[in-house]
mmCIF file of C-alpha atoms in Angstrom:
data_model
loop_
_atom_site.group_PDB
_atom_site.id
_atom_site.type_symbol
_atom_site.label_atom_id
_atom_site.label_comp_id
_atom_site.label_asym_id
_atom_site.label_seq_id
_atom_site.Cartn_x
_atom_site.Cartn_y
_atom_site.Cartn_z
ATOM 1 C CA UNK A 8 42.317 -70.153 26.036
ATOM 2 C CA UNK A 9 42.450 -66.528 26.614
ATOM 3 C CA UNK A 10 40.115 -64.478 24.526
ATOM 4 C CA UNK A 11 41.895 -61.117 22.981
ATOM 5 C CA UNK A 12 40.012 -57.675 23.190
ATOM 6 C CA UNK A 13 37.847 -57.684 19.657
ATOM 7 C CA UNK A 14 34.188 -57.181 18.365
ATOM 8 C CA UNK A 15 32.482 -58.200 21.830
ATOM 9 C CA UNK A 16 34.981 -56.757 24.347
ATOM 10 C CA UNK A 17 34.557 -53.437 22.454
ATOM 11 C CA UNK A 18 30.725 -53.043 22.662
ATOM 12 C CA UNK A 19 30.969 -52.882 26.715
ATOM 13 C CA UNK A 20 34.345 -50.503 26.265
ATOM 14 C CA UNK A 21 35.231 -47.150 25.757
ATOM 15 C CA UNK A 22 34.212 -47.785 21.441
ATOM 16 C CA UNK A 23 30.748 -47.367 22.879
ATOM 17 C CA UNK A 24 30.073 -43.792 21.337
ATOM 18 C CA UNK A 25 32.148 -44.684 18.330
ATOM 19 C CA UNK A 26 29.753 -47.638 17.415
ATOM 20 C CA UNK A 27 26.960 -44.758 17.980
ATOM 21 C CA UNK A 28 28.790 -42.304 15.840
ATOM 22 C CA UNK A 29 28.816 -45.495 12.948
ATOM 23 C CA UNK A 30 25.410 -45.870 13.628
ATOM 24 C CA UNK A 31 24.425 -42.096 12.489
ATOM 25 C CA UNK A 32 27.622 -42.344 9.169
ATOM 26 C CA UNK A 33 25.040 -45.545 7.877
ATOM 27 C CA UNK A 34 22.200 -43.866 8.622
ATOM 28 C CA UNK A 35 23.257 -41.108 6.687
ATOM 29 C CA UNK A 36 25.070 -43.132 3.946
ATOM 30 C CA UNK A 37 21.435 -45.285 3.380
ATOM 31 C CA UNK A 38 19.168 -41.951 3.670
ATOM 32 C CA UNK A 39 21.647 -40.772 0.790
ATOM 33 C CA UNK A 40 21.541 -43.799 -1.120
ATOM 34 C CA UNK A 41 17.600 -43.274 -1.086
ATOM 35 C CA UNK A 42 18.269 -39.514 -2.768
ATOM 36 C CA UNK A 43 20.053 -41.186 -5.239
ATOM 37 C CA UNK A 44 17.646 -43.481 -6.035
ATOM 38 C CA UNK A 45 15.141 -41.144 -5.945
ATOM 39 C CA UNK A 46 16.829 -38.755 -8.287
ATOM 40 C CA UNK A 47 17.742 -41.857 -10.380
ATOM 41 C CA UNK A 48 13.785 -42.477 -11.055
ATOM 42 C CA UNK A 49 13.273 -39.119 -12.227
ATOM 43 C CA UNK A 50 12.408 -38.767 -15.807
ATOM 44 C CA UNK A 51 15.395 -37.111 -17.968
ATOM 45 C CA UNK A 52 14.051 -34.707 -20.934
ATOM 46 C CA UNK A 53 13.397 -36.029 -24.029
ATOM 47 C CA UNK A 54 13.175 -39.792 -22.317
ATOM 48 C CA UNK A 55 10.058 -42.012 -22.673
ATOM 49 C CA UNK A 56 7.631 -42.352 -19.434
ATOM 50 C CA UNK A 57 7.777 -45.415 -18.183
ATOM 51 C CA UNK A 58 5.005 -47.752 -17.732
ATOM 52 C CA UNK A 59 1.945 -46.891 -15.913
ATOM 53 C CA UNK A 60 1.635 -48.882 -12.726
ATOM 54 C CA UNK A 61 -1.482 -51.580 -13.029
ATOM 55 C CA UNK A 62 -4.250 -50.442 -10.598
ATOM 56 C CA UNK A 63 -4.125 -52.066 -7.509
ATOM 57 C CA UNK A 64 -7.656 -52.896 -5.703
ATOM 58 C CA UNK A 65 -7.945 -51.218 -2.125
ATOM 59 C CA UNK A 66 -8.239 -52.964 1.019
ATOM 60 C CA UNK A 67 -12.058 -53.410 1.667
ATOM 61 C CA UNK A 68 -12.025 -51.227 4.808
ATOM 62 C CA UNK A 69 -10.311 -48.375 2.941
ATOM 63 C CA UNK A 70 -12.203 -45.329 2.658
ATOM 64 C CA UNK A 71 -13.676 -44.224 -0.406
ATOM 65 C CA UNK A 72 -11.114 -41.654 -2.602
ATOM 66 C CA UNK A 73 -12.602 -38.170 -2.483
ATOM 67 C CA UNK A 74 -14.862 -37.291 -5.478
ATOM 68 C CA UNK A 75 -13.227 -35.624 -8.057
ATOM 69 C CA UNK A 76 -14.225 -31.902 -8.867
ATOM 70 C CA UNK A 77 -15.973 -31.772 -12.399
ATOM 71 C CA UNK A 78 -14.354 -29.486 -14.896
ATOM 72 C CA UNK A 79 -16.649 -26.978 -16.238
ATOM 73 C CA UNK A 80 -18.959 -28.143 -19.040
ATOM 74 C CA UNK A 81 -17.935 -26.918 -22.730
ATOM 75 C CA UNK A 82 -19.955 -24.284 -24.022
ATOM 76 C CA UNK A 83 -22.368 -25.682 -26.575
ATOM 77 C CA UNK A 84 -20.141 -23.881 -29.259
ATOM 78 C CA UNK A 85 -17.279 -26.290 -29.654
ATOM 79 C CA UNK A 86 -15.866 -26.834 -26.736
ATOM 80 C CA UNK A 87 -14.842 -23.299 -25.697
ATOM 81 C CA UNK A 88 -15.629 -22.959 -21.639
ATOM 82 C CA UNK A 89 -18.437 -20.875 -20.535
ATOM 83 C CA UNK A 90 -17.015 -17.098 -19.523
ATOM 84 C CA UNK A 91 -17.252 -16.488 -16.043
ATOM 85 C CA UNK A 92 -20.312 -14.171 -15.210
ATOM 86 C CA UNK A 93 -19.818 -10.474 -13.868
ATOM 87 C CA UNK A 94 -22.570 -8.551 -12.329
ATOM 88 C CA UNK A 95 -23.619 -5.250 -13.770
ATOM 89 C CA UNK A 96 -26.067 -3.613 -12.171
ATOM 90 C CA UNK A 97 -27.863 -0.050 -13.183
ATOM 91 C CA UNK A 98 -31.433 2.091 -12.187
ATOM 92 C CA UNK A 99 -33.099 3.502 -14.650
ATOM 93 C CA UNK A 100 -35.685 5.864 -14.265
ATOM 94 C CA UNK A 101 -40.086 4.708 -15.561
ATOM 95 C CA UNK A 102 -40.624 5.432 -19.457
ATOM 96 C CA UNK A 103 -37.321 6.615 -20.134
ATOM 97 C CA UNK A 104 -34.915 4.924 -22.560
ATOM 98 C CA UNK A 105 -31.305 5.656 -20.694
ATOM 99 C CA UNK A 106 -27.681 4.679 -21.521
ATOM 100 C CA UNK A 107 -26.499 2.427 -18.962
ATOM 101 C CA UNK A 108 -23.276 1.113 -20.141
ATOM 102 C CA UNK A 109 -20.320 1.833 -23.339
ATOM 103 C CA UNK A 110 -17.615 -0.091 -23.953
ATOM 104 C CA UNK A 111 -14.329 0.850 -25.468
ATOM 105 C CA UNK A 112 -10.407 -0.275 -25.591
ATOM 106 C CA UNK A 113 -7.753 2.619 -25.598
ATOM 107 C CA UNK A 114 -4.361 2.465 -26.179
ATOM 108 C CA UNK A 115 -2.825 4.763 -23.480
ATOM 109 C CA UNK A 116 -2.826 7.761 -25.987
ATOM 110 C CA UNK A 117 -6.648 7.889 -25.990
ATOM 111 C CA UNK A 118 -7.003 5.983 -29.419
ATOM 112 C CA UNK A 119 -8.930 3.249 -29.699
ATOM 113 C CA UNK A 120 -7.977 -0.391 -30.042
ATOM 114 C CA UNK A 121 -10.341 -1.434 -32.901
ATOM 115 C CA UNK A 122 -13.842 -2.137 -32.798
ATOM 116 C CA UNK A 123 -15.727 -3.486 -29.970
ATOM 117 C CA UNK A 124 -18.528 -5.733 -30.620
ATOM 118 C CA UNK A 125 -21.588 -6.278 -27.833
ATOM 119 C CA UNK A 126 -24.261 -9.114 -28.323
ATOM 120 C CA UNK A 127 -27.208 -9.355 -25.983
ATOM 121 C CA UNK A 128 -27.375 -12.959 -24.599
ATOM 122 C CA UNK A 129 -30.558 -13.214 -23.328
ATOM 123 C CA UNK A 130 -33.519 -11.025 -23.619
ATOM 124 C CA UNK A 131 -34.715 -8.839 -20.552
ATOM 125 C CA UNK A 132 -38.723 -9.411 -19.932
ATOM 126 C CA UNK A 133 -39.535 -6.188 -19.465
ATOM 127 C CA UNK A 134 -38.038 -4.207 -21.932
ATOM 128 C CA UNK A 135 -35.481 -3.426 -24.931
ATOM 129 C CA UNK A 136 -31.570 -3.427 -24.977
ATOM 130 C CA UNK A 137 -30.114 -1.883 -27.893
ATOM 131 C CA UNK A 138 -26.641 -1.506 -28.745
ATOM 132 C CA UNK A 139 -24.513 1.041 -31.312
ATOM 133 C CA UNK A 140 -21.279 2.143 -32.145
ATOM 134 C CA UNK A 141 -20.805 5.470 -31.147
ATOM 135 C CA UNK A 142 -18.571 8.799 -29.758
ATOM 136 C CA UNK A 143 -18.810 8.806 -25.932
ATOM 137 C CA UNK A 144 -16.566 9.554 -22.950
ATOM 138 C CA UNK A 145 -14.930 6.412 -20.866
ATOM 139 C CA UNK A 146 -15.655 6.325 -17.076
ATOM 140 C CA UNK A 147 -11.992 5.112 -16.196
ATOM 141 C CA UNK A 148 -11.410 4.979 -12.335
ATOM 142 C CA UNK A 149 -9.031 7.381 -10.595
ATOM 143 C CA UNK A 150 -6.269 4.592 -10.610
ATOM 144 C CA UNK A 151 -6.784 3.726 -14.067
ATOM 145 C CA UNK A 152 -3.488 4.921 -16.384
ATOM 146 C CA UNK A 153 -5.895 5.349 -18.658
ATOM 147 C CA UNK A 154 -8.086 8.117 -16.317
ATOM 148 C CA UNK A 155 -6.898 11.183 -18.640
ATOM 149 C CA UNK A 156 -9.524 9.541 -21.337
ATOM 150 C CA UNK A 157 -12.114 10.482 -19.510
ATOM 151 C CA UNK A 158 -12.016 14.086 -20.790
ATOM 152 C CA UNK A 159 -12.171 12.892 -24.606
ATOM 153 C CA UNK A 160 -15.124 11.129 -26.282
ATOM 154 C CA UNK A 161 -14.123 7.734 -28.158
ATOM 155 C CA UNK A 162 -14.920 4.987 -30.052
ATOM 156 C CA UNK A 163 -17.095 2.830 -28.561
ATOM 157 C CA UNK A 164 -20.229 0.794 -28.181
ATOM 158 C CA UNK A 165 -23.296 2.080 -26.295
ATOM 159 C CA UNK A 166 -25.541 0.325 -24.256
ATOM 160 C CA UNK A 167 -29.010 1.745 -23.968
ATOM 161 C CA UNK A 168 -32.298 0.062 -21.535
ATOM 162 C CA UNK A 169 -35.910 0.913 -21.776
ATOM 163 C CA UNK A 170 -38.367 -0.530 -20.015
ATOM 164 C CA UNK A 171 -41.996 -1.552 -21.081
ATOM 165 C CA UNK A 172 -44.068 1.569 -20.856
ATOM 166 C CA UNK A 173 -45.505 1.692 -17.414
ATOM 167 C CA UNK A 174 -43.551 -1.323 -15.898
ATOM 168 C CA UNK A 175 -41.761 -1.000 -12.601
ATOM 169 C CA UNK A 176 -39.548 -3.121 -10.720
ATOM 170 C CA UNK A 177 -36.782 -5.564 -12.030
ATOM 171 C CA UNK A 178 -35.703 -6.956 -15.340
ATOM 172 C CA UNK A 179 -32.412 -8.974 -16.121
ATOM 173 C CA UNK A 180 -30.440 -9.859 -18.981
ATOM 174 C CA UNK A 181 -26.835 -11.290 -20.157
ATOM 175 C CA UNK A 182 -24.501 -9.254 -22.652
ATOM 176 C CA UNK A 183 -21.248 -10.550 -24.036
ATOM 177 C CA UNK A 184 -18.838 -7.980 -25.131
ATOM 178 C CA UNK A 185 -15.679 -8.580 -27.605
ATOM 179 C CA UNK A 186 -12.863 -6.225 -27.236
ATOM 180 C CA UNK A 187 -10.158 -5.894 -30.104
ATOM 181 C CA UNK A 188 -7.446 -8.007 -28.272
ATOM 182 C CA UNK A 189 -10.262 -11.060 -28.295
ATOM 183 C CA UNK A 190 -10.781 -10.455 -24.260
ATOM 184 C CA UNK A 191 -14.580 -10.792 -23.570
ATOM 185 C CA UNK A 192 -16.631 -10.369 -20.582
ATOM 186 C CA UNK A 193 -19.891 -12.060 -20.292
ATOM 187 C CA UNK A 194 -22.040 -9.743 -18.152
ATOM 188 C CA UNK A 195 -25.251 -10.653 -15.676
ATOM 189 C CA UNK A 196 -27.288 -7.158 -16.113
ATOM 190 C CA UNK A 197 -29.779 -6.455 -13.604
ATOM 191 C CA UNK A 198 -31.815 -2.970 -14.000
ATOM 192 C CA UNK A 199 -33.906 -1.920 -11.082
ATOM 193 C CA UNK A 200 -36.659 0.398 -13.130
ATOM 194 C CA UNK A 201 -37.809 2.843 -10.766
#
């Protein structure tokens, strides 16, 4: 009984590459199926999630997940987060009361904004902060659009230091200032009194 050419006699023939070639159209025709499948599982708008997976308990020699990083604690006020702290820092001269910040918001025509309001945080040791609303002219940097209302006074609020009489050295203290557009900055003051 002679055997015809078929499946076997074509594996050690020429078909060789061919079966190769077969090889790499089902490899590609399963690595597509996955991509369907894949895109199949995604969620379409508007449809329900599906069920969360039940947690599954890991192998005893598994290493520990990493910790998770905490979120930042709510501000005592309601659940508002806590405004990120900027450094400020100034020198003011022994027994001298001296300006050492103002705070204003311009509209690019040199107008102001609305009122800004300052509240003093915590209390320096060593001496007084006052604040009040008042005319004075905006330090804007050179890059600032804003730069050409540096030549008018404006709107704003002043911040003025003064030390105990007599005391030299440091002092610290924490302002938080409200612009019109409800923006704030939360600011770590540090006043070298020399």
């Amino acid at each position: 009984m002679s055997r015809s050419p078929g499946r076997n006699a074509a594996a050690a023939g020429p078909d060789v590459p061919r079966r190769r070639t077969r090889g790499r159209a089902a490899a590609a025709r399963a690595a597509g199926a996955l991509v369907l499948l894949a895109l199949l599982a995604l969620p379409c708008a508007g449809a329900p999630a599906p069920p969360a997976a039940p947690p599954q308990a890991a192998p005893p020699d598994a290493a520990p997940p990493p910790a998770a990083v905490p979120a930042p604690p709510p501000a005592a006020g309601g659940g508002f987060p806590d405004l990120p702290l900027t450094p400020y820092y100034r020198v003011v001269p022994m027994n001298e009361a001296r300006t050492i910040g103002f705070f204003t918001a311009l509209f690019p025509d040199c107008s102001p904004q609305g009122p800004t309001v300052a509240r003093l945080l915590t209390k320096p040791r060593h001496g007084s902060v006052t604040f009040t609303t008042d005319a004075s002219f905006p330090r804007y940097g050179a890059a600032s659009p804003l730069v050409a209302c540096n030549a008018r006074k404006v709107q704003g609020v002043r911040m003025t230091f003064e030390a105990e009489e007599g005391y030299e050295g440091l002092d610290a203290f924490r302002v938080l200032v409200i612009y019109p557009d409800g923006s704030a900055s939360s600011l770590d003051v540090r006043v070298s009194i020399r």
